[in-house]
Short mmCIF file of N, CA and C in Angstrom, two decimals:
data_model
loop_
_atom_site.label_atom_id
_atom_site.label_comp_id
_atom_site.label_asym_id
_atom_site.label_seq_id
_atom_site.Cartn_x
_atom_site.Cartn_y
_atom_site.Cartn_z
N MET A 1 59.50 122.73 -20.91
CA MET A 1 59.10 123.16 -21.82
C MET A 1 57.37 123.84 -20.92
N SER A 2 57.20 124.72 -21.12
CA SER A 2 55.95 124.04 -20.11
C SER A 2 54.78 124.42 -20.65
N THR A 3 53.37 124.42 -20.68
CA THR A 3 52.06 123.87 -21.64
C THR A 3 51.23 124.60 -20.48
N LEU A 4 50.69 125.59 -21.76
CA LEU A 4 49.50 126.22 -21.18
C LEU A 4 48.09 125.89 -20.73
N LEU A 5 48.39 126.17 -19.16
CA LEU A 5 46.92 125.05 -19.00
C LEU A 5 45.56 126.22 -19.22
N PRO A 6 44.26 125.84 -20.01
CA PRO A 6 43.18 126.67 -19.23
C PRO A 6 42.89 127.55 -18.30
N THR A 7 42.56 128.97 -18.82
CA THR A 7 42.39 129.50 -17.42
C THR A 7 41.10 128.58 -16.48
N PRO A 8 40.62 128.94 -15.53
CA PRO A 8 39.39 128.00 -14.85
C PRO A 8 38.41 129.41 -15.10
N THR A 9 36.59 128.83 -15.74
CA THR A 9 36.20 129.54 -16.21
C THR A 9 35.58 130.01 -14.99
N ASN A 10 34.89 131.37 -14.76
CA ASN A 10 34.05 131.53 -13.81
C ASN A 10 32.29 131.00 -14.09
N ALA A 11 32.07 130.10 -13.42
CA ALA A 11 30.85 129.04 -13.75
C ALA A 11 29.22 130.16 -14.31
N PHE A 12 29.48 131.24 -12.86
CA PHE A 12 28.43 131.99 -12.79
C PHE A 12 28.40 133.25 -13.77
N SER A 13 29.50 133.65 -14.36
CA SER A 13 29.56 134.16 -15.67
C SER A 13 28.71 133.57 -17.15
N PHE A 14 29.50 132.70 -17.38
CA PHE A 14 28.90 131.61 -18.08
C PHE A 14 27.69 131.45 -18.22
N GLU A 15 27.17 131.07 -17.21
CA GLU A 15 25.11 130.52 -16.99
C GLU A 15 24.86 132.27 -17.32
N ALA A 16 25.74 133.24 -17.13
CA ALA A 16 25.00 134.67 -17.22
C ALA A 16 24.79 134.87 -18.35
N SER A 17 26.36 134.41 -18.95
CA SER A 17 26.34 135.18 -20.39
C SER A 17 25.25 133.92 -21.74
N VAL A 18 25.21 132.72 -21.38
CA VAL A 18 24.07 131.49 -22.34
C VAL A 18 22.75 132.63 -21.70
N SER A 19 22.19 132.42 -20.68
CA SER A 19 20.85 133.34 -20.34
C SER A 19 20.35 134.07 -21.07
N ASP A 20 21.89 135.19 -21.31
CA ASP A 20 21.98 136.66 -21.50
C ASP A 20 21.22 136.21 -23.30
N ASP A 21 21.92 135.22 -23.50
CA ASP A 21 21.77 134.70 -25.52
C ASP A 21 20.59 134.51 -25.85
N SER A 22 20.12 133.74 -24.27
CA SER A 22 18.76 132.37 -24.92
C SER A 22 17.59 133.76 -25.23
N ALA A 23 17.62 134.83 -23.91
CA ALA A 23 16.73 135.82 -23.56
C ALA A 23 17.21 136.64 -24.73
N GLU A 24 18.15 137.18 -25.70
CA GLU A 24 18.28 137.42 -26.98
C GLU A 24 17.81 136.64 -27.94
N ARG A 25 17.57 135.81 -28.00
CA ARG A 25 17.22 134.80 -29.47
C ARG A 25 15.63 134.82 -29.15
N LEU A 26 14.69 134.66 -27.98
CA LEU A 26 13.85 134.76 -27.27
C LEU A 26 12.98 136.32 -28.05
N HIS A 27 13.88 136.77 -27.95
CA HIS A 27 13.62 138.66 -28.18
C HIS A 27 13.18 138.52 -29.50
N LYS A 28 14.39 138.04 -30.64
CA LYS A 28 14.73 138.55 -32.25
C LYS A 28 13.70 137.63 -32.11
N GLN A 29 12.99 136.15 -32.65
CA GLN A 29 12.10 135.56 -32.70
C GLN A 29 10.34 136.21 -32.06
N GLU A 30 10.24 136.73 -31.33
CA GLU A 30 9.39 137.70 -30.88
C GLU A 30 9.23 138.54 -31.93
N GLU A 31 9.97 139.62 -32.54
CA GLU A 31 10.09 140.78 -33.48
C GLU A 31 10.15 139.86 -34.69
N LEU A 32 10.80 138.59 -35.04
CA LEU A 32 10.36 138.05 -36.06
C LEU A 32 8.94 137.42 -36.64
N LYS A 33 8.20 136.83 -35.20
CA LYS A 33 6.33 136.90 -35.22
C LYS A 33 6.54 137.81 -35.86
N ILE A 34 6.18 139.02 -35.14
CA ILE A 34 5.00 140.35 -34.94
C ILE A 34 6.06 140.79 -36.69
N ALA A 35 7.29 140.73 -36.80
CA ALA A 35 6.99 141.05 -38.64
C ALA A 35 6.91 140.27 -39.36
N TRP A 36 5.98 138.79 -39.38
CA TRP A 36 5.92 138.28 -40.08
C TRP A 36 3.92 138.54 -40.05
N GLU A 37 3.39 138.90 -39.25
CA GLU A 37 1.56 139.12 -38.62
C GLU A 37 2.10 140.55 -39.51
N LEU A 38 2.51 141.36 -39.07
CA LEU A 38 2.16 142.65 -40.06
C LEU A 38 2.61 142.53 -41.99
N ILE A 39 3.79 141.56 -41.65
CA ILE A 39 4.01 141.47 -43.63
C ILE A 39 2.07 140.90 -43.97
N ASN A 40 1.73 139.74 -43.06
CA ASN A 40 0.94 138.87 -43.52
C ASN A 40 -0.96 140.13 -43.73
N SER A 41 -0.70 140.82 -43.11
CA SER A 41 -1.48 141.87 -42.49
C SER A 41 -1.69 143.18 -43.45
N LYS A 42 -0.85 143.86 -43.82
CA LYS A 42 -0.56 144.85 -44.26
C LYS A 42 0.57 144.87 -45.17
N GLY A 43 1.28 144.15 -45.57
CA GLY A 43 1.97 144.29 -46.72
C GLY A 43 3.98 144.36 -46.00
N MET A 44 4.15 143.65 -46.87
CA MET A 44 5.70 143.52 -46.81
C MET A 44 6.53 144.61 -46.24
N LYS A 45 6.21 145.78 -46.90
CA LYS A 45 6.95 146.74 -46.31
C LYS A 45 6.21 147.34 -45.32
N LYS A 46 5.54 146.75 -44.59
CA LYS A 46 5.42 147.43 -42.75
C LYS A 46 6.44 146.41 -42.25
N GLY A 47 5.72 144.93 -43.09
CA GLY A 47 6.74 144.22 -41.76
C GLY A 47 8.12 144.10 -42.06
N LEU A 48 8.68 144.53 -42.68
CA LEU A 48 10.63 145.27 -42.94
C LEU A 48 10.68 146.31 -42.44
N ASP A 49 9.32 147.10 -42.59
CA ASP A 49 9.93 148.81 -41.85
C ASP A 49 10.04 148.14 -40.21
N TYR A 50 9.42 147.39 -39.73
CA TYR A 50 9.49 147.12 -38.04
C TYR A 50 10.75 146.37 -37.62
N LEU A 51 11.17 145.01 -39.18
CA LEU A 51 12.74 145.10 -38.86
C LEU A 51 13.42 145.67 -38.41
N VAL A 52 13.39 146.77 -39.19
CA VAL A 52 14.62 147.96 -39.45
C VAL A 52 14.21 148.54 -38.46
N ALA A 53 13.27 148.75 -37.86
CA ALA A 53 12.96 149.53 -36.94
C ALA A 53 13.46 149.12 -35.16
N CYS A 54 12.96 148.26 -35.17
CA CYS A 54 13.42 147.02 -34.36
C CYS A 54 15.31 146.98 -34.31
N LYS A 55 16.26 147.11 -35.25
CA LYS A 55 17.54 146.94 -35.49
C LYS A 55 17.82 145.62 -35.81
N SER A 56 17.15 145.30 -35.93
CA SER A 56 17.31 142.96 -36.72
C SER A 56 17.52 143.06 -38.51
N LEU A 57 16.96 144.03 -38.99
CA LEU A 57 17.57 144.44 -40.28
C LEU A 57 17.76 145.57 -40.62
N THR A 58 19.36 145.41 -41.49
CA THR A 58 19.53 146.15 -41.52
C THR A 58 19.35 147.05 -43.08
N PRO A 59 18.93 148.31 -43.48
CA PRO A 59 17.97 149.09 -44.61
C PRO A 59 18.21 149.02 -45.90
N THR A 60 19.43 148.12 -46.61
CA THR A 60 20.14 148.05 -47.42
C THR A 60 19.50 146.72 -48.15
N PRO A 61 19.90 147.53 -49.46
CA PRO A 61 19.09 146.56 -50.81
C PRO A 61 20.05 145.29 -50.33
N LYS A 62 21.23 145.05 -50.54
CA LYS A 62 21.63 144.00 -50.53
C LYS A 62 20.85 142.97 -48.53
N HIS A 63 20.68 143.80 -47.51
CA HIS A 63 20.37 142.82 -46.71
C HIS A 63 18.52 142.40 -47.43
N VAL A 64 18.49 143.68 -47.31
CA VAL A 64 16.64 143.07 -47.42
C VAL A 64 16.65 142.72 -48.39
N SER A 65 16.95 141.97 -49.57
CA SER A 65 17.53 141.26 -50.26
C SER A 65 17.76 139.63 -49.99
N THR A 66 19.00 139.66 -48.87
CA THR A 66 19.20 138.30 -48.74
C THR A 66 17.55 138.08 -47.35
N PHE A 67 17.52 138.55 -46.59
CA PHE A 67 16.40 138.45 -45.87
C PHE A 67 15.26 137.79 -46.42
N LEU A 68 14.62 138.79 -47.40
CA LEU A 68 13.63 137.88 -48.53
C LEU A 68 14.62 136.62 -49.36
N ARG A 69 15.06 135.94 -49.95
CA ARG A 69 16.06 135.38 -50.03
C ARG A 69 15.53 134.14 -49.12
N VAL A 70 16.09 134.33 -47.81
CA VAL A 70 16.18 133.63 -47.30
C VAL A 70 15.07 132.81 -46.52
N ASN A 71 13.88 133.84 -46.83
CA ASN A 71 12.45 133.64 -45.91
C ASN A 71 11.41 133.23 -47.36
N GLN A 72 11.98 132.99 -48.03
CA GLN A 72 10.99 132.85 -49.19
C GLN A 72 9.90 131.80 -49.22
N SER A 73 10.36 130.61 -48.56
CA SER A 73 9.14 130.00 -48.00
C SER A 73 8.44 130.30 -47.67
N SER A 74 7.83 131.55 -46.56
CA SER A 74 7.78 132.04 -45.57
C SER A 74 6.49 132.84 -46.66
N ILE A 75 6.77 133.51 -47.37
CA ILE A 75 6.37 134.52 -48.15
C ILE A 75 5.54 133.90 -48.86
N ASP A 76 4.32 135.07 -49.36
CA ASP A 76 3.36 134.08 -50.15
C ASP A 76 3.84 135.09 -51.29
N GLN A 77 4.16 133.88 -52.31
CA GLN A 77 4.84 134.41 -53.75
C GLN A 77 4.45 135.81 -54.24
N THR A 78 2.89 135.78 -54.48
CA THR A 78 2.52 136.74 -54.79
C THR A 78 2.70 138.30 -54.38
N VAL A 79 2.61 137.95 -53.29
CA VAL A 79 3.24 139.13 -52.76
C VAL A 79 4.71 139.46 -52.43
N LEU A 80 5.81 138.61 -52.93
CA LEU A 80 6.78 138.95 -53.02
C LEU A 80 7.03 139.45 -54.46
N GLY A 81 6.44 138.68 -55.45
CA GLY A 81 6.24 139.60 -56.82
C GLY A 81 5.96 140.69 -56.24
N ASP A 82 5.00 141.00 -56.07
CA ASP A 82 4.48 143.07 -55.88
C ASP A 82 5.98 143.77 -55.36
N TYR A 83 6.17 143.06 -54.67
CA TYR A 83 7.30 143.84 -53.53
C TYR A 83 8.40 143.97 -54.41
N LEU A 84 9.34 142.36 -55.20
CA LEU A 84 10.67 143.14 -55.88
C LEU A 84 10.53 143.88 -57.16
N GLY A 85 8.70 144.39 -57.24
CA GLY A 85 8.73 144.87 -58.54
C GLY A 85 7.86 146.61 -58.46
N GLU A 86 8.03 146.62 -57.13
CA GLU A 86 7.99 148.12 -56.62
C GLU A 86 9.37 149.01 -56.62
N GLY A 87 8.68 150.06 -57.06
CA GLY A 87 9.94 151.15 -57.29
C GLY A 87 11.02 151.64 -58.66
N GLY A 88 10.16 151.82 -59.25
CA GLY A 88 11.17 152.16 -60.66
C GLY A 88 11.02 153.40 -60.98
N ASP A 89 10.35 154.61 -59.63
CA ASP A 89 10.80 155.74 -59.51
C ASP A 89 10.96 156.64 -58.80
N GLY A 90 11.17 158.34 -58.69
CA GLY A 90 11.74 158.73 -57.91
C GLY A 90 13.29 158.41 -57.59
N SER A 91 13.69 158.91 -55.77
CA SER A 91 14.61 159.23 -55.02
C SER A 91 15.09 158.09 -54.95
N ASP A 92 14.14 157.23 -54.75
CA ASP A 92 14.74 155.35 -54.38
C ASP A 92 14.91 154.76 -55.54
N LYS A 93 14.65 155.19 -56.76
CA LYS A 93 14.79 154.17 -57.78
C LYS A 93 16.58 153.75 -57.38
N ASP A 94 17.07 153.85 -57.47
CA ASP A 94 18.47 152.27 -57.04
C ASP A 94 18.33 151.78 -56.07
N TYR A 95 17.58 152.44 -55.08
CA TYR A 95 17.03 150.75 -53.89
C TYR A 95 16.99 150.17 -54.70
N TRP A 96 16.09 150.39 -55.19
CA TRP A 96 14.60 149.28 -55.44
C TRP A 96 15.15 148.89 -56.74
N ASN A 97 16.63 149.01 -57.32
CA ASN A 97 17.14 148.63 -59.04
C ASN A 97 17.83 147.19 -58.18
N LEU A 98 18.76 148.35 -57.12
CA LEU A 98 19.66 147.29 -56.18
C LEU A 98 19.12 145.68 -55.27
N LEU A 99 18.10 146.42 -54.71
CA LEU A 99 17.37 145.24 -54.41
C LEU A 99 16.91 144.05 -54.95
N ARG A 100 16.65 144.44 -56.04
CA ARG A 100 15.77 143.47 -57.27
C ARG A 100 16.78 142.58 -57.66
N PHE A 101 18.63 143.67 -58.08
CA PHE A 101 19.69 143.42 -58.49
C PHE A 101 20.69 142.00 -57.49
N HIS A 102 20.74 142.10 -56.75
CA HIS A 102 20.70 140.86 -55.28
C HIS A 102 20.09 139.85 -54.88
N TYR A 103 18.89 140.43 -55.69
CA TYR A 103 17.44 139.11 -55.11
C TYR A 103 18.47 137.78 -56.47
N VAL A 104 17.74 138.62 -57.63
CA VAL A 104 18.19 138.05 -58.97
C VAL A 104 18.91 137.01 -58.80
N ARG A 105 20.76 138.39 -58.31
CA ARG A 105 21.72 137.94 -58.45
C ARG A 105 21.84 136.91 -57.80
N ALA A 106 21.67 136.57 -57.03
CA ALA A 106 21.81 135.38 -55.55
C ALA A 106 21.03 133.90 -56.21
N THR A 107 21.11 133.82 -58.37
CA THR A 107 20.85 132.94 -58.53
C THR A 107 21.50 133.00 -59.92
N SER A 108 22.03 131.39 -60.50
CA SER A 108 23.11 132.10 -61.17
C SER A 108 22.29 131.49 -62.85
N PHE A 109 22.87 132.01 -64.00
CA PHE A 109 21.76 131.17 -64.84
C PHE A 109 23.51 130.99 -66.42
N VAL A 110 24.56 130.55 -65.91
CA VAL A 110 25.79 130.33 -66.65
C VAL A 110 25.33 128.92 -67.31
N GLY A 111 25.92 129.54 -68.25
CA GLY A 111 25.62 127.44 -69.00
C GLY A 111 24.00 127.51 -70.06
N LEU A 112 23.05 128.14 -69.08
CA LEU A 112 22.10 128.30 -69.01
C LEU A 112 21.22 128.83 -70.47
N ASN A 113 20.93 128.54 -71.78
CA ASN A 113 20.09 129.30 -72.89
C ASN A 113 18.78 130.14 -72.12
N LEU A 114 18.81 130.97 -73.16
CA LEU A 114 17.27 132.26 -72.39
C LEU A 114 15.91 131.46 -72.33
N GLU A 115 14.98 130.66 -72.70
CA GLU A 115 14.61 129.83 -72.02
C GLU A 115 14.58 128.82 -71.27
N GLN A 116 15.89 128.44 -70.89
CA GLN A 116 15.68 127.81 -69.34
C GLN A 116 15.66 128.42 -68.49
N ALA A 117 16.84 129.59 -68.62
CA ALA A 117 17.11 130.67 -68.22
C ALA A 117 15.96 130.89 -67.01
N LEU A 118 15.44 131.68 -68.00
CA LEU A 118 13.50 132.07 -67.48
C LEU A 118 13.05 131.12 -66.73
N ARG A 119 13.15 129.98 -67.38
CA ARG A 119 12.10 128.96 -66.96
C ARG A 119 12.84 129.09 -65.08
N LEU A 120 14.18 129.09 -65.50
CA LEU A 120 14.63 128.63 -63.66
C LEU A 120 14.15 129.94 -62.77
N PHE A 121 14.43 131.06 -63.44
CA PHE A 121 13.75 132.35 -62.83
C PHE A 121 12.49 132.38 -62.05
N LEU A 122 11.62 132.22 -62.97
CA LEU A 122 10.16 132.30 -62.74
C LEU A 122 9.58 130.77 -62.21
N SER A 123 10.12 129.78 -62.09
CA SER A 123 9.72 128.38 -61.42
C SER A 123 10.04 128.44 -59.60
N ASN A 124 11.36 129.16 -59.97
CA ASN A 124 12.57 128.21 -58.66
C ASN A 124 12.63 129.93 -57.28
N CYS A 125 12.47 130.95 -58.52
CA CYS A 125 12.64 132.20 -57.49
C CYS A 125 12.18 132.82 -56.22
N GLY A 126 11.32 131.91 -56.02
CA GLY A 126 9.94 132.00 -54.92
C GLY A 126 8.78 133.65 -55.12
N PHE A 127 8.98 133.66 -56.23
CA PHE A 127 7.85 134.71 -56.09
C PHE A 127 6.77 134.95 -57.83
N ARG A 128 5.71 134.89 -57.66
CA ARG A 128 4.78 135.00 -59.14
C ARG A 128 5.41 135.96 -59.36
N LEU A 129 5.48 136.50 -60.77
CA LEU A 129 5.32 137.74 -61.33
C LEU A 129 4.12 138.86 -61.03
N PRO A 130 3.81 139.77 -61.02
CA PRO A 130 2.64 140.68 -60.23
C PRO A 130 2.03 140.89 -62.23
N GLY A 131 0.62 141.55 -61.44
CA GLY A 131 0.19 141.99 -62.41
C GLY A 131 0.21 143.21 -63.63
N GLU A 132 0.63 144.05 -62.99
CA GLU A 132 1.22 145.29 -63.37
C GLU A 132 2.10 145.05 -64.30
N ALA A 133 1.90 145.66 -65.32
CA ALA A 133 2.98 145.65 -66.19
C ALA A 133 4.72 145.93 -66.08
N GLN A 134 4.52 147.21 -65.55
CA GLN A 134 5.82 147.88 -64.72
C GLN A 134 6.51 147.57 -64.50
N LYS A 135 5.89 146.74 -62.67
CA LYS A 135 6.77 145.79 -62.59
C LYS A 135 6.73 144.40 -62.69
N VAL A 136 6.52 144.44 -63.90
CA VAL A 136 6.85 142.99 -64.59
C VAL A 136 8.65 143.86 -65.30
N ASP A 137 8.22 144.60 -65.62
CA ASP A 137 9.66 145.32 -66.32
C ASP A 137 10.37 145.33 -65.94
N ARG A 138 10.40 146.15 -64.78
CA ARG A 138 11.36 145.82 -64.06
C ARG A 138 12.06 144.75 -63.43
N ILE A 139 11.05 143.50 -63.01
CA ILE A 139 11.69 142.41 -62.96
C ILE A 139 12.32 141.87 -64.03
N VAL A 140 11.64 141.82 -65.38
CA VAL A 140 12.21 141.04 -66.57
C VAL A 140 13.70 141.93 -66.51
N SER A 141 13.68 143.26 -66.69
CA SER A 141 14.84 143.74 -66.03
C SER A 141 15.83 143.44 -65.84
N THR A 142 16.19 143.30 -64.34
CA THR A 142 16.83 143.23 -63.21
C THR A 142 17.24 141.60 -64.43
N PHE A 143 16.10 140.40 -64.54
CA PHE A 143 16.67 139.09 -65.16
C PHE A 143 17.68 139.57 -66.00
N SER A 144 17.19 139.89 -67.23
CA SER A 144 18.07 140.26 -68.34
C SER A 144 19.03 140.57 -68.33
N GLN A 145 19.48 142.61 -67.22
CA GLN A 145 20.95 142.47 -66.50
C GLN A 145 21.86 141.08 -66.42
N CYS A 146 21.06 139.94 -65.76
CA CYS A 146 21.69 138.79 -65.29
C CYS A 146 22.00 138.09 -65.94
N PHE A 147 21.41 137.90 -66.36
CA PHE A 147 22.07 136.30 -67.78
C PHE A 147 22.41 137.04 -68.48
N TRP A 148 23.02 138.33 -69.06
CA TRP A 148 23.61 138.97 -69.52
C TRP A 148 24.94 138.64 -69.53
N GLU A 149 24.65 138.97 -67.88
CA GLU A 149 26.38 138.78 -66.92
C GLU A 149 27.03 137.30 -66.94
N ASP A 150 25.54 136.16 -66.65
CA ASP A 150 26.59 135.22 -66.94
C ASP A 150 27.25 134.80 -68.07
N ASN A 151 26.76 135.12 -69.54
CA ASN A 151 25.96 134.44 -70.43
C ASN A 151 26.82 134.89 -71.70
N ALA A 152 26.96 136.30 -71.83
CA ALA A 152 27.37 137.37 -73.07
C ALA A 152 28.58 136.56 -73.60
N ALA A 153 29.42 136.02 -72.88
CA ALA A 153 30.40 135.47 -73.68
C ALA A 153 30.41 133.72 -74.28
N ASP A 154 29.17 133.72 -73.97
CA ASP A 154 28.26 132.39 -74.96
C ASP A 154 28.19 131.92 -75.85
N ILE A 155 28.51 132.57 -77.46
CA ILE A 155 27.40 132.64 -78.27
C ILE A 155 26.41 132.00 -78.49
N ARG A 156 27.46 130.55 -77.87
CA ARG A 156 25.59 129.05 -77.38
C ARG A 156 24.57 129.58 -76.73
N ASN A 157 24.61 129.84 -75.74
CA ASN A 157 23.62 130.25 -75.25
C ASN A 157 23.24 131.42 -75.20
N CYS A 158 24.17 132.41 -75.40
CA CYS A 158 23.60 133.96 -75.23
C CYS A 158 23.91 134.46 -77.38
N PRO A 159 22.91 134.04 -77.79
CA PRO A 159 23.25 134.66 -79.25
C PRO A 159 22.84 136.26 -79.48
N PHE A 160 22.57 136.88 -78.78
CA PHE A 160 21.98 138.51 -79.05
C PHE A 160 23.57 139.52 -78.55
N GLN A 161 23.60 140.13 -79.44
CA GLN A 161 24.42 141.54 -79.47
C GLN A 161 24.42 142.28 -77.98
N ASN A 162 23.33 142.48 -77.20
CA ASN A 162 23.42 143.78 -76.27
C ASN A 162 22.14 142.54 -75.22
N GLN A 163 22.27 143.18 -74.05
CA GLN A 163 21.36 143.38 -73.14
C GLN A 163 18.99 143.33 -73.47
N ASP A 164 19.86 144.67 -73.84
CA ASP A 164 18.12 144.93 -74.41
C ASP A 164 17.79 144.13 -75.61
N THR A 165 18.24 143.34 -76.02
CA THR A 165 17.72 142.64 -77.01
C THR A 165 16.87 141.17 -75.72
N VAL A 166 17.98 140.69 -74.92
CA VAL A 166 17.21 139.68 -74.03
C VAL A 166 16.38 140.33 -73.58
N PHE A 167 16.18 140.93 -72.82
CA PHE A 167 14.52 142.02 -72.26
C PHE A 167 13.98 141.76 -72.77
N VAL A 168 14.21 142.25 -74.22
CA VAL A 168 12.64 141.99 -74.94
C VAL A 168 12.09 140.40 -75.02
N VAL A 169 13.02 140.18 -75.72
CA VAL A 169 12.58 138.58 -75.97
C VAL A 169 12.13 138.13 -74.96
N SER A 170 13.07 138.08 -73.49
CA SER A 170 12.21 138.26 -72.28
C SER A 170 10.56 138.44 -72.20
N PHE A 171 10.45 139.49 -72.46
CA PHE A 171 9.36 139.98 -72.13
C PHE A 171 8.32 139.33 -73.18
N ALA A 172 8.49 139.19 -74.33
CA ALA A 172 7.61 138.53 -75.58
C ALA A 172 7.57 137.13 -75.15
N ILE A 173 8.58 136.39 -74.60
CA ILE A 173 8.34 135.05 -73.71
C ILE A 173 7.24 135.12 -73.00
N ILE A 174 7.09 136.01 -72.26
CA ILE A 174 6.55 136.29 -70.72
C ILE A 174 4.87 136.38 -70.91
N MET A 175 4.85 137.68 -72.17
CA MET A 175 3.36 137.67 -72.21
C MET A 175 2.60 136.74 -73.68
N LEU A 176 3.77 136.27 -74.75
CA LEU A 176 3.13 134.81 -75.22
C LEU A 176 3.09 133.60 -74.64
N ASN A 177 3.43 133.15 -73.43
CA ASN A 177 3.61 132.67 -71.86
C ASN A 177 1.49 132.58 -71.71
N SER A 178 1.39 133.59 -71.15
CA SER A 178 0.23 134.31 -70.50
C SER A 178 -0.71 134.34 -71.12
N ASP A 179 -0.70 134.52 -72.70
CA ASP A 179 -1.59 134.36 -73.12
C ASP A 179 -2.10 133.18 -73.82
N LEU A 180 -0.85 132.08 -73.76
CA LEU A 180 -1.75 130.91 -73.97
C LEU A 180 -2.35 130.42 -72.59
N HIS A 181 -2.08 130.38 -72.19
CA HIS A 181 -2.92 129.72 -70.48
C HIS A 181 -3.55 130.46 -69.66
N LYS A 182 -4.29 131.63 -70.36
CA LYS A 182 -5.12 132.09 -69.29
C LYS A 182 -6.21 131.74 -69.84
N ALA A 183 -7.23 131.84 -68.57
CA ALA A 183 -8.46 131.55 -68.93
C ALA A 183 -9.03 131.87 -70.36
N ASN A 184 -10.40 131.10 -71.09
CA ASN A 184 -10.96 131.63 -71.76
C ASN A 184 -12.07 132.04 -71.89
N VAL A 185 -12.34 132.55 -70.76
CA VAL A 185 -13.15 133.17 -70.51
C VAL A 185 -13.22 133.94 -69.09
N SER A 186 -13.52 134.79 -68.93
CA SER A 186 -13.15 135.66 -68.09
C SER A 186 -14.32 137.44 -67.99
N ASN A 187 -15.84 136.66 -66.88
CA ASN A 187 -16.78 137.60 -66.49
C ASN A 187 -17.76 137.02 -67.22
N GLY A 188 -17.59 136.00 -68.05
CA GLY A 188 -18.57 135.64 -68.78
C GLY A 188 -18.26 136.20 -70.46
N LYS A 189 -17.28 136.62 -70.93
CA LYS A 189 -17.00 136.92 -71.74
C LYS A 189 -15.98 136.20 -72.67
N SER A 190 -15.73 135.72 -73.59
CA SER A 190 -14.62 135.16 -73.97
C SER A 190 -13.29 136.35 -74.33
N ILE A 191 -12.74 135.92 -74.41
CA ILE A 191 -11.06 136.24 -74.41
C ILE A 191 -10.05 135.93 -75.33
N LYS A 192 -10.02 137.56 -76.13
CA LYS A 192 -9.77 137.48 -77.76
C LYS A 192 -8.16 137.07 -77.19
N ARG A 193 -7.27 135.98 -78.14
CA ARG A 193 -6.13 135.54 -78.16
C ARG A 193 -5.60 136.10 -78.99
N MET A 194 -4.33 136.27 -78.36
CA MET A 194 -3.38 137.18 -79.66
C MET A 194 -2.99 136.65 -80.64
N THR A 195 -3.08 136.98 -82.08
CA THR A 195 -2.55 135.88 -83.48
C THR A 195 -1.26 136.78 -83.66
N LYS A 196 -1.20 135.50 -84.64
CA LYS A 196 0.34 135.79 -85.38
C LYS A 196 0.90 137.13 -85.68
N GLU A 197 0.02 137.65 -86.23
CA GLU A 197 0.24 138.89 -86.48
C GLU A 197 0.27 139.66 -85.74
#
């Protein structure tokens, strides 16, 4: 019975491939550094467009959302929230909806009631809700879809008849919470709070 012995490797070719790998890694790190500078100075779209142009990032909703998820601790939460709320109109509507879906879908809401899931979503997903109502609407709509998918069969955690009800209740909770915690004075004027009616 013969055993196969490993064939000797050419040390020179091994060293060349290691140095090629190191050079490639340094090049990718430099591209990422430039992308972060663009994100911080010119916005999220410019930085991501740069990475796509360098072929460091595939411009699919799934790949972009994965990049955002993996790097969320390096991204300003307000900038990330504004970016996630983008694009609800026009020909790229499906792209933005998928990007949001893949980003939110990385979080499981299984076994959580709506309040617990909403708290998890808004405090642990790496972004701050934008100030623009349309952007908030888009983000909450995606949350509602994911919560519904995770809990629709569990009447204890999701007593709602459809996904639209999840959306309306979630949006109402956010509005009430914002009203409750906003400052009492803005620009020298006292703020009128919501009443029960």
